[in-house]
């Protein structure tokens, strides 16, 4: 459990209007001051049209909002997102390693979703969800919904790392949410002296973007090899082995980055930002020039606050039909935050998975709201990772519904000899262009 | 902490419903939309591509989509990710994709192109290709793909694959392509990319 009392209260901060039974009980138990009831005014009162609210304007939320409107214009869609822009995690490793001048190619805005699809975008912080009253409480007031989609991404569980506090990411960036964190890690890499040690700490699965840390290892190694060749990059991986595209990444490390990169088994258990030390459970201690500690992950805060997470308070169990929560009715969850019924391998927590899930969700929410039969899931994951400045590799999955569970019908990775590396680098760029265009137009 | 949260969970249980309560009326098998929406992450919404190496699938004929997917699946058509993805789908799925994309509106693109080459290409198309690639490549009839407005880099890569033999040219196409010089082919591709 990662939310201490302070964080819990902070999460609820501003949730003054509605005291749902659960929250009131939790707060009373926590010994905090009771929230004052009824102070959050209702905003955007619901008219006669049916309304779906989408929380979170990332890979899942934007697509769900857009496809709902494409499929049924009679449904009003309100997208609530705290930020004015979204920065893509996929491809942010290129920026971190100095291979993109800025984050423009990773950034989208929301205005065209309004202009093209009539999606109402509200920039506000969601502080609570009242599932019984079907209300979302935001920093600007509360809003009613008929159905709610929560696409909250991830937040971190840092209790298992001694010395890790709210300030730690400002010194040891995780850069696992793109934006200022990516900029900080890039800046630190560029500022470090040649001969320093960089550590990447990989958390235990499941986490957002399984190939992400390994791609990062390749691109940072590539940067160091070119600009700071006396430096070392050490990857502390809490998993028993490389969890994604293993053959391909291992080959890249061995063929390109042998003098720079070292893969070490071990979980980061302690950080000391003052002494600049990272400690692993194998008792190794590293004095670091740059530490990129990626903490273990769970569903985004709002999902935990709303009671959408399982008994471990980690991921949100949903069905494989419309991604409706198995805990709270009329609330659907998408993307990294979900725990899906699967037969064999699970859908990776990737941007493309979220995109594909959002469409399944939209199709079946429209069916449910119109009393029509739902349709069986069919989904895809397609994911590119760079192994060097000029070469990328990919993994693909096709998912179908079999006996109520999601099953992989095909999965494969690029050839091990990197014979497609250059063309897949270019395909990856087109992937980014299309997926972000789809989210923003 | 654990205790408090689980209690909250229990209280919230008042609103909760069991998984069994979700028992649904039977679901229909995947529709053309269900199958095809998933392609849009790479090929653009409704098959209108913004990525320079991804073809637009919008308004392609059903036959050409099914034909392409079958060839990807069997490996007859060389690919990177497409062959791997195609293996996860059935022929019925391919038909659903064809059904969906053939009904989508033609996707026009705006590309920076060499005007002289476009003009030269227009004449070459008229003389050599127009009997199959109808309406300046806008009309995808039978197994002939829509060429108009495809991104130039995509067209160039496909032509390179045809010329290297990685992708097999239909006989009628080979007859027309072989006598043309590289410069003439480049002009043709510029023309197709320019058509809106």
XYZ file of C-alpha atoms in Angstrom:
637
model
C 0.000 0.000 0.000
C 1.483 3.241 -1.064
C -0.936 5.921 -0.085
C -0.071 7.211 3.296
C -2.587 9.276 5.186
C -1.243 12.559 3.972
C -1.408 11.512 0.353
C -4.840 10.091 0.839
C -6.136 13.371 2.172
C -4.337 15.199 -0.584
C -6.030 13.002 -3.122
C -9.354 13.912 -1.639
C -8.435 17.575 -1.386
C -11.186 19.620 -2.940
C -13.557 16.697 -2.824
C -15.616 18.681 -0.468
C -18.967 18.431 -2.096
C -19.831 14.809 -2.004
C -19.260 12.506 0.835
C -19.995 9.088 -0.502
C -20.444 6.459 2.136
C -17.085 4.884 1.413
C -15.168 8.100 1.606
C -16.848 9.243 4.738
C -16.033 5.938 6.385
C -12.463 6.030 5.179
C -11.976 9.574 6.358
C -13.586 8.985 9.700
C -11.340 5.977 10.117
C -8.364 8.061 9.113
C -9.280 10.496 11.838
C -9.314 13.431 9.473
C -11.733 16.294 9.526
C -15.001 15.370 7.908
C -15.521 16.823 4.455
C -18.152 19.529 4.334
C -21.067 18.373 2.280
C -22.681 20.142 -0.622
C -20.164 22.895 -1.286
C -19.138 21.781 -4.776
C -21.574 23.401 -7.154
C -22.814 21.442 -10.103
C -21.324 22.630 -13.369
C -22.409 21.865 -16.933
C -25.830 20.591 -15.797
C -26.925 17.615 -17.808
C -29.705 18.278 -20.304
C -31.922 15.649 -21.834
C -29.047 14.080 -23.789
C -27.320 11.027 -22.348
C -23.844 11.861 -21.129
C -20.578 9.968 -20.923
C -17.738 11.569 -18.988
C -14.196 10.521 -19.813
C -11.501 11.168 -17.206
C -8.002 11.382 -18.654
C -6.933 12.694 -22.069
C -4.169 10.235 -22.917
C -3.887 7.252 -25.232
C -7.126 5.680 -23.965
C -9.333 8.626 -22.998
C -9.031 10.718 -26.167
C -9.860 7.729 -28.358
C -12.823 6.636 -26.251
C -14.244 10.165 -26.343
C -13.767 10.510 -30.100
C -15.141 7.097 -31.060
C -18.180 7.524 -28.824
C -19.041 10.669 -30.758
C -18.236 9.033 -34.105
C -20.585 6.167 -33.283
C -23.463 8.067 -31.679
C -23.786 11.840 -31.978
C -26.763 11.841 -29.626
C -24.460 11.071 -26.700
C -22.874 14.078 -25.044
C -19.204 13.478 -24.238
C -17.235 15.470 -21.680
C -13.486 14.841 -21.526
C -11.905 15.939 -18.253
C -8.141 16.389 -18.315
C -5.976 18.355 -15.906
C -3.366 19.413 -18.483
C -3.798 21.622 -21.536
C -1.517 19.363 -23.571
C -0.628 15.706 -23.595
C 2.941 14.478 -24.018
C 3.377 10.943 -25.342
C 5.469 8.474 -23.371
C 6.073 6.368 -26.485
C 9.087 7.905 -28.261
C 10.008 10.102 -25.286
C 13.194 8.010 -24.942
C 14.358 9.588 -28.219
C 13.961 13.000 -26.623
C 15.699 11.923 -23.410
C 18.683 10.613 -25.378
C 19.008 13.875 -27.290
C 17.674 12.517 -30.573
C 14.738 14.939 -30.761
C 15.260 18.696 -30.419
C 12.159 19.157 -28.254
C 8.900 17.468 -27.318
C 6.792 18.991 -30.104
C 6.487 15.728 -32.030
C 5.258 14.077 -28.813
C 2.716 16.717 -27.849
C -0.957 17.010 -28.748
C -3.692 19.488 -27.933
C -7.412 18.907 -27.506
C -8.994 21.738 -29.506
C -9.646 19.713 -32.666
C -11.478 17.031 -30.715
C -13.948 19.743 -29.823
C -14.067 21.288 -33.301
C -14.316 17.986 -35.199
C -16.366 15.843 -32.853
C -18.139 18.167 -30.461
C -16.340 16.742 -27.443
C -16.609 19.101 -24.485
C -13.159 19.373 -22.936
C -12.914 20.460 -19.311
C -9.477 21.176 -17.893
C -9.878 20.346 -14.224
C -8.567 17.993 -11.574
C -10.923 15.156 -10.691
C -10.914 14.669 -6.955
C -13.641 12.094 -6.356
C -16.217 9.915 -8.045
C -19.610 9.295 -6.492
C -20.716 6.083 -8.153
C -24.075 6.011 -6.331
C -25.083 9.530 -7.362
C -23.273 9.168 -10.729
C -21.297 12.334 -10.174
C -17.699 13.304 -10.820
C -16.220 15.884 -8.461
C -13.629 18.211 -9.941
C -11.620 21.220 -8.844
C -14.210 23.346 -10.652
C -17.398 21.704 -9.457
C -19.292 18.480 -9.896
C -20.771 16.942 -13.031
C -23.395 14.260 -13.582
C -22.924 11.300 -15.925
C -24.842 8.321 -17.266
C -21.687 6.356 -17.842
C -18.144 7.167 -16.841
C -14.861 6.150 -18.471
C -11.744 6.402 -16.330
C -8.457 6.328 -18.216
C -6.119 7.427 -15.437
C -2.765 5.997 -16.458
C -0.409 5.096 -13.643
C 0.916 6.380 -10.372
C 3.790 5.063 -8.304
C 4.158 2.809 -5.265
C 7.296 3.959 -3.505
C 6.876 2.435 -0.033
C 9.278 -0.377 -0.890
C 12.112 2.073 -1.611
C 13.765 3.404 1.535
C 14.461 7.123 1.380
C 12.112 7.751 -1.534
C 9.827 10.724 -0.916
C 7.848 13.281 -2.891
C 11.029 15.196 -3.733
C 13.014 12.195 -4.962
C 11.872 12.383 -8.609
C 13.200 15.950 -8.779
C 16.694 14.541 -8.227
C 16.362 10.944 -9.418
C 13.764 11.313 -12.203
C 11.578 8.376 -13.164
C 10.684 9.980 -16.504
C 7.884 7.404 -16.699
C 5.326 10.103 -17.355
C 6.467 12.197 -20.270
C 6.922 15.947 -19.886
C 8.984 17.770 -17.251
C 10.375 14.459 -15.976
C 11.701 13.605 -19.460
C 13.254 17.067 -19.706
C 14.946 16.642 -16.330
C 16.487 13.281 -17.185
C 17.744 14.624 -20.516
C 19.235 17.673 -18.818
C 21.012 15.537 -16.230
C 22.476 13.248 -18.883
C 23.732 16.227 -20.862
C 25.188 17.893 -17.765
C 26.993 14.848 -16.369
C 30.752 14.515 -16.714
C 32.307 11.801 -18.819
C 33.170 8.836 -16.616
C 30.072 8.931 -14.427
C 27.699 6.110 -13.651
C 24.078 6.143 -14.781
C 21.659 3.723 -13.138
C 18.257 2.719 -14.496
C 16.080 0.942 -11.931
C 13.385 -1.274 -13.476
C 10.412 -2.239 -11.276
C 8.767 -5.628 -11.039
C 6.070 -6.339 -13.632
C 3.408 -5.356 -14.331
C 4.363 -1.797 -15.263
C 3.593 0.681 -18.037
C 5.348 -0.114 -21.320
C 7.294 -3.342 -20.715
C 9.934 -2.684 -23.423
C 10.349 0.960 -22.345
C 13.212 0.584 -19.858
C 15.203 -1.596 -22.248
C 14.739 0.800 -25.132
C 15.859 3.574 -22.798
C 18.960 1.534 -21.931
C 19.792 1.278 -25.647
C 19.294 4.955 -26.420
C 21.074 6.297 -23.330
C 23.941 3.863 -23.976
C 24.083 5.160 -27.521
C 24.232 8.732 -26.212
C 26.999 7.889 -23.746
C 28.986 5.934 -26.312
C 28.991 8.963 -28.576
C 29.382 11.804 -26.107
C 30.691 10.344 -22.823
C 32.434 7.074 -23.687
C 34.148 6.623 -20.295
C 30.746 6.491 -18.577
C 28.825 3.405 -17.518
C 25.138 2.572 -17.620
C 23.904 -0.010 -15.157
C 20.414 -1.427 -15.344
C 19.059 -2.826 -12.094
C 16.141 -5.010 -13.085
C 13.819 -6.252 -10.333
C 12.466 -8.882 -12.703
C 14.139 -12.282 -12.963
C 14.921 -11.495 -16.599
C 14.327 -8.977 -19.388
C 10.538 -8.881 -19.684
C 10.092 -7.760 -23.290
C 11.800 -8.365 -26.656
C 14.582 -10.074 -24.717
C 16.529 -11.560 -27.621
C 16.492 -8.295 -29.524
C 17.533 -6.042 -26.649
C 20.202 -8.473 -25.450
C 21.620 -8.602 -28.935
C 21.729 -4.784 -29.120
C 23.478 -4.522 -25.756
C 26.050 -7.151 -26.680
C 26.733 -5.869 -30.172
C 26.612 -2.111 -29.686
C 27.002 -1.139 -26.062
C 29.274 -3.728 -24.465
C 31.749 -1.173 -23.134
C 29.046 1.051 -21.683
C 26.127 -1.064 -20.588
C 25.742 -3.657 -17.885
C 22.533 -5.539 -17.070
C 22.332 -6.523 -13.411
C 19.606 -8.388 -11.586
C 18.387 -6.505 -8.536
C 15.611 -4.366 -7.193
C 16.194 -0.804 -6.042
C 15.478 -0.866 -2.301
C 17.020 2.381 -1.134
C 17.858 5.781 -2.516
C 19.878 8.577 -0.983
C 19.556 11.672 -3.112
C 22.016 13.676 -0.961
C 24.830 11.138 -1.100
C 23.688 10.228 -4.626
C 23.534 6.538 -3.833
C 21.226 3.822 -5.134
C 21.103 0.507 -3.257
C 19.757 -2.750 -4.652
C 18.484 -5.859 -2.892
C 21.597 -7.710 -4.005
C 23.462 -5.372 -1.568
C 25.174 -3.570 -4.417
C 25.570 0.148 -3.840
C 26.016 2.540 -6.709
C 27.315 6.053 -6.549
C 25.459 7.693 -9.376
C 25.929 10.669 -11.636
C 22.401 10.139 -12.904
C 19.786 7.822 -11.420
C 16.633 6.984 -13.332
C 14.687 5.072 -10.703
C 11.377 3.834 -12.118
C 9.238 2.856 -9.110
C 6.651 0.059 -9.097
C 3.303 1.151 -10.470
C -0.438 0.973 -9.927
C -3.530 2.555 -11.416
C -3.632 6.365 -11.372
C -4.666 7.999 -8.088
C -8.255 8.758 -9.023
C -8.945 5.060 -9.628
C -7.750 4.261 -6.113
C -9.694 7.146 -4.568
C -12.833 6.069 -6.402
C -12.544 2.502 -5.124
C -12.027 1.027 -8.583
C -8.923 -0.949 -7.654
C -8.743 -4.553 -6.503
C -8.064 -5.633 -2.927
C -4.360 -4.984 -3.411
C -5.263 -1.393 -4.342
C -3.257 -1.743 -7.484
C -5.134 -2.339 -10.736
C -8.790 -1.987 -11.751
C -10.584 -5.238 -12.559
C -12.872 -4.819 -15.569
C -14.818 -7.095 -17.882
C -13.634 -7.858 -21.399
C -16.847 -6.572 -22.979
C -17.023 -2.832 -22.425
C -14.214 -2.618 -19.838
C -16.853 -1.987 -17.189
C -15.528 -2.150 -13.651
C -16.435 -5.352 -11.845
C -16.585 -3.255 -8.661
C -18.600 -0.166 -9.597
C -21.462 -0.211 -12.083
C -21.559 2.131 -15.101
C -17.891 2.975 -14.690
C -15.436 1.744 -17.336
C -11.659 1.738 -17.013
C -9.110 1.789 -19.837
C -5.417 1.384 -20.484
C -2.517 0.877 -18.099
C -4.816 0.935 -15.051
C -6.813 -2.152 -16.004
C -6.748 -5.743 -14.870
C -8.422 -7.767 -17.627
C -9.654 -11.334 -17.681
C -7.132 -13.033 -19.932
C -6.384 -16.529 -21.065
C -2.608 -16.781 -21.272
C -0.676 -13.561 -21.822
C -2.264 -10.277 -20.783
C -2.604 -7.205 -22.977
C 0.606 -5.248 -22.430
C 0.217 -1.920 -20.668
C 1.007 0.025 -23.824
C -0.297 3.088 -25.603
C -1.524 1.022 -28.520
C -3.356 -1.373 -26.178
C -5.128 1.601 -24.594
C -6.041 2.923 -28.050
C -7.462 -0.429 -29.093
C -9.291 -0.979 -25.798
C -10.877 2.470 -26.036
C -12.535 1.550 -29.324
C -13.901 -1.719 -27.959
C -15.182 0.220 -24.961
C -16.811 2.902 -27.152
C -18.512 0.363 -29.423
C -19.985 -1.515 -26.495
C -20.940 1.498 -24.393
C -22.944 2.748 -27.372
C -24.553 -0.700 -27.649
C -25.394 -0.787 -23.941
C -26.803 2.736 -23.949
C -29.001 1.884 -26.924
C -30.125 -1.516 -25.582
C -28.367 -3.324 -28.419
C -26.313 -6.494 -28.100
C -22.619 -5.949 -27.444
C -19.877 -7.157 -29.788
C -17.001 -9.491 -28.961
C -13.624 -7.851 -28.522
C -11.022 -7.827 -31.265
C -7.919 -5.783 -30.521
C -4.329 -5.139 -31.546
C -1.073 -4.070 -29.973
C 1.717 -2.772 -32.199
C 4.796 -1.390 -30.544
C 8.146 -0.160 -31.827
C 11.312 0.174 -29.746
C 14.609 1.667 -30.796
C 17.749 -0.419 -30.312
C 20.045 2.278 -31.716
C 19.829 5.738 -33.255
C 19.023 4.227 -36.621
C 17.338 0.893 -35.929
C 14.095 -0.150 -34.283
C 12.377 -3.441 -33.569
C 8.732 -4.221 -33.046
C 6.373 -6.542 -31.251
C 2.805 -7.189 -32.315
C -0.199 -8.901 -30.745
C -3.694 -9.712 -31.944
C -6.330 -10.317 -29.270
C -9.694 -12.030 -29.522
C -12.321 -12.952 -26.969
C -12.455 -16.674 -26.192
C -14.888 -17.892 -23.516
C -15.175 -14.438 -22.009
C -11.420 -14.003 -21.742
C -8.902 -12.138 -23.866
C -6.604 -14.468 -25.734
C -3.590 -13.697 -27.906
C -4.186 -15.190 -31.361
C -0.810 -14.134 -32.721
C 2.295 -12.460 -31.387
C 5.771 -12.071 -32.823
C 8.801 -9.817 -32.798
C 11.217 -8.541 -35.433
C 13.909 -10.785 -36.871
C 16.894 -11.148 -34.549
C 19.429 -10.059 -37.168
C 17.981 -6.498 -37.219
C 17.560 -6.905 -40.982
C 14.415 -4.761 -40.757
C 15.907 -2.335 -38.219
C 16.164 0.693 -40.499
C 12.764 0.347 -42.128
C 11.138 -0.332 -38.761
C 12.694 2.853 -37.421
C 10.832 4.676 -40.191
C 7.636 2.691 -39.609
C 7.868 3.618 -35.946
C 7.891 7.301 -36.851
C 4.767 6.813 -38.969
C 3.214 4.901 -36.060
C 3.748 7.909 -33.810
C 2.378 10.331 -36.383
C -0.765 8.311 -36.971
C -1.510 7.387 -33.382
C -1.106 10.979 -32.143
C -3.070 12.356 -35.105
C -5.836 9.923 -34.299
C -5.898 11.140 -30.695
C -5.993 14.831 -31.565
C -8.165 15.255 -34.672
C -3.224 1.375 5.988
C -4.233 -1.871 4.396
C -6.996 -2.271 6.915
C -8.514 1.108 6.297
C -8.563 0.697 2.571
C -10.123 -2.707 2.644
C -12.829 -1.437 4.958
C -13.495 1.297 2.509
C -13.735 -1.354 -0.155
C -16.323 -3.180 1.899
C -18.399 -0.081 2.419
C -18.153 0.740 -1.232
C -19.455 -2.784 -1.686
C -22.875 -1.388 -0.979
C -22.721 0.149 -4.435
C -20.800 -2.709 -5.875
C -22.063 -5.471 -8.025
C -20.592 -8.875 -8.416
C -19.002 -9.993 -11.636
C -21.839 -12.453 -12.047
C -24.349 -9.628 -12.107
C -22.729 -8.546 -15.352
C -23.902 -11.724 -17.031
C -24.667 -10.499 -20.500
C -26.978 -11.428 -23.264
C -24.927 -13.243 -25.897
C -22.469 -11.009 -27.697
C -22.401 -10.753 -31.447
C -19.174 -11.879 -33.138
C -16.765 -9.071 -34.068
C -18.342 -6.669 -36.563
C -16.413 -4.952 -39.388
C -16.086 -1.908 -37.134
C -14.795 -3.946 -34.185
C -12.140 -5.613 -36.342
C -11.122 -2.533 -38.321
C -11.060 0.224 -35.693
C -7.997 -1.483 -34.215
C -6.058 -0.878 -37.465
C -6.458 2.892 -37.149
C -3.705 3.348 -34.555
C -1.247 2.827 -37.432
C -3.382 3.548 -40.513
C -5.336 6.548 -39.246
C -8.964 6.998 -38.258
C -11.182 5.248 -40.824
C -8.021 4.323 -42.717
C -6.880 7.846 -43.577
C -3.152 7.810 -42.899
C -1.071 10.753 -41.684
C 2.125 8.695 -41.456
C 4.427 8.843 -44.456
C 5.090 5.114 -44.641
C 1.596 3.852 -43.851
C -0.877 3.460 -46.692
C -4.364 4.885 -46.426
C -6.846 2.031 -46.399
C -9.897 4.261 -46.802
C -11.877 3.542 -49.988
C -9.721 0.569 -51.003
C -11.778 -2.156 -52.607
C -12.833 -5.099 -50.496
C -11.036 -7.474 -52.855
C -7.738 -5.628 -52.638
C -7.831 -5.519 -48.813
C -8.623 -9.244 -48.551
C -6.013 -10.052 -51.175
C -3.329 -7.997 -49.412
C -4.094 -9.504 -46.008
C -4.021 -13.053 -47.362
C -0.672 -12.420 -49.021
C 0.716 -10.882 -45.831
C -0.527 -13.882 -43.874
C 1.006 -16.455 -46.209
C 4.234 -14.489 -46.536
C 3.785 -14.151 -50.284
C 3.920 -10.408 -49.774
C 7.021 -9.396 -47.819
C 6.417 -7.198 -44.789
C 7.686 -6.346 -41.356
C 4.794 -6.207 -38.906
C 1.868 -6.867 -41.274
C 2.566 -10.549 -41.810
C 2.849 -11.077 -38.074
C -0.435 -9.285 -37.421
C -2.252 -11.024 -40.272
C -1.555 -14.385 -38.658
C -3.871 -13.440 -35.783
C -6.866 -12.972 -38.071
C -9.074 -15.275 -40.134
C -10.254 -14.850 -43.698
C -13.637 -13.817 -42.306
C -11.820 -11.047 -40.429
C -10.098 -9.956 -43.641
C -13.484 -9.719 -45.332
C -14.759 -7.636 -42.433
C -11.779 -5.287 -42.890
C -12.495 -5.089 -46.623
C -16.142 -4.404 -45.912
C -15.269 -1.569 -43.531
C -12.459 0.187 -45.391
C -14.134 -0.021 -48.809
C -16.993 2.035 -47.372
C -14.788 4.836 -46.044
C -14.434 8.127 -47.853
C -11.361 8.611 -50.068
C -8.582 10.195 -48.006
C -6.919 13.142 -49.748
C -3.454 14.240 -48.591
C -1.464 17.433 -49.083
C 2.108 16.692 -50.023
C 5.039 18.784 -51.166
C 5.763 17.438 -54.633
C 7.825 18.391 -57.653
C 5.336 19.957 -60.064
C 7.316 19.098 -63.194
C 7.470 15.458 -62.131
C 3.744 15.431 -61.398
C 3.053 16.715 -64.906
C 5.366 14.190 -66.490
C 3.812 11.461 -64.377
C 0.307 12.414 -65.473
C 1.160 11.710 -69.098
C 2.850 8.429 -68.196
C -0.148 7.316 -66.161
C -2.507 8.127 -69.005
C -0.415 6.175 -71.492
C 0.545 3.192 -69.369
C -1.521 2.642 -66.246
C -4.941 4.191 -66.709
C -6.630 1.057 -67.984
C -6.335 -0.591 -64.567
C -5.734 2.371 -62.261
C -8.988 4.112 -63.101
C -9.812 7.750 -62.433
C -6.145 8.735 -61.926
C -5.703 6.018 -59.357
C -8.633 7.169 -57.234
C -10.880 4.286 -58.143
C -9.921 0.994 -56.566
C -11.638 -1.565 -58.738
C -11.446 -5.290 -58.059
C -7.932 -6.044 -56.861
C -6.431 -2.735 -58.013
C -5.460 -0.609 -55.026
C -6.268 3.079 -54.663
C -3.007 4.870 -55.499
C -4.184 8.463 -55.413
C -3.010 10.555 -52.476
C -0.924 7.791 -50.951
C 2.180 9.293 -49.328
C 5.136 9.484 -51.701
C 7.555 7.669 -49.335
C 5.078 4.785 -49.077
C 4.741 4.589 -52.869
C 8.521 4.732 -53.297
C 9.103 1.872 -50.872
C 6.482 -0.274 -52.574
C 7.961 0.414 -56.012
C 11.430 -0.487 -54.713
C 10.013 -3.754 -53.423
C 8.397 -4.461 -56.798
C 11.630 -3.761 -58.619
C 13.728 -5.895 -56.273
C 11.250 -8.745 -56.601
C 10.386 -8.688 -52.874
C 6.848 -7.860 -53.915
C 5.517 -9.643 -56.970
C 4.071 -7.521 -59.744
C 0.932 -8.732 -61.469
C 1.846 -9.718 -65.048
C -0.026 -6.850 -66.672
C 1.732 -4.394 -64.374
C 5.163 -5.887 -65.027
C 4.649 -5.485 -68.781
C 4.059 -1.768 -68.309
C 6.616 -1.100 -65.585
C 9.640 -2.860 -67.080
C 10.128 -0.542 -70.081
C 9.958 2.553 -67.845
C 13.114 4.188 -66.496
C 13.645 4.901 -62.790
C 13.064 8.602 -63.458
C 9.808 7.842 -65.217
C 8.626 5.649 -62.364
C 9.505 8.403 -59.898
C 7.397 10.817 -61.955
C 4.500 8.360 -61.930
C 4.638 8.077 -58.159
C 4.703 11.858 -57.842
C 1.600 12.006 -59.968
C -0.324 9.473 -57.903
C 0.699 11.212 -54.679
C -0.661 14.475 -56.084
C -4.141 13.271 -57.016
C -6.921 14.492 -54.743
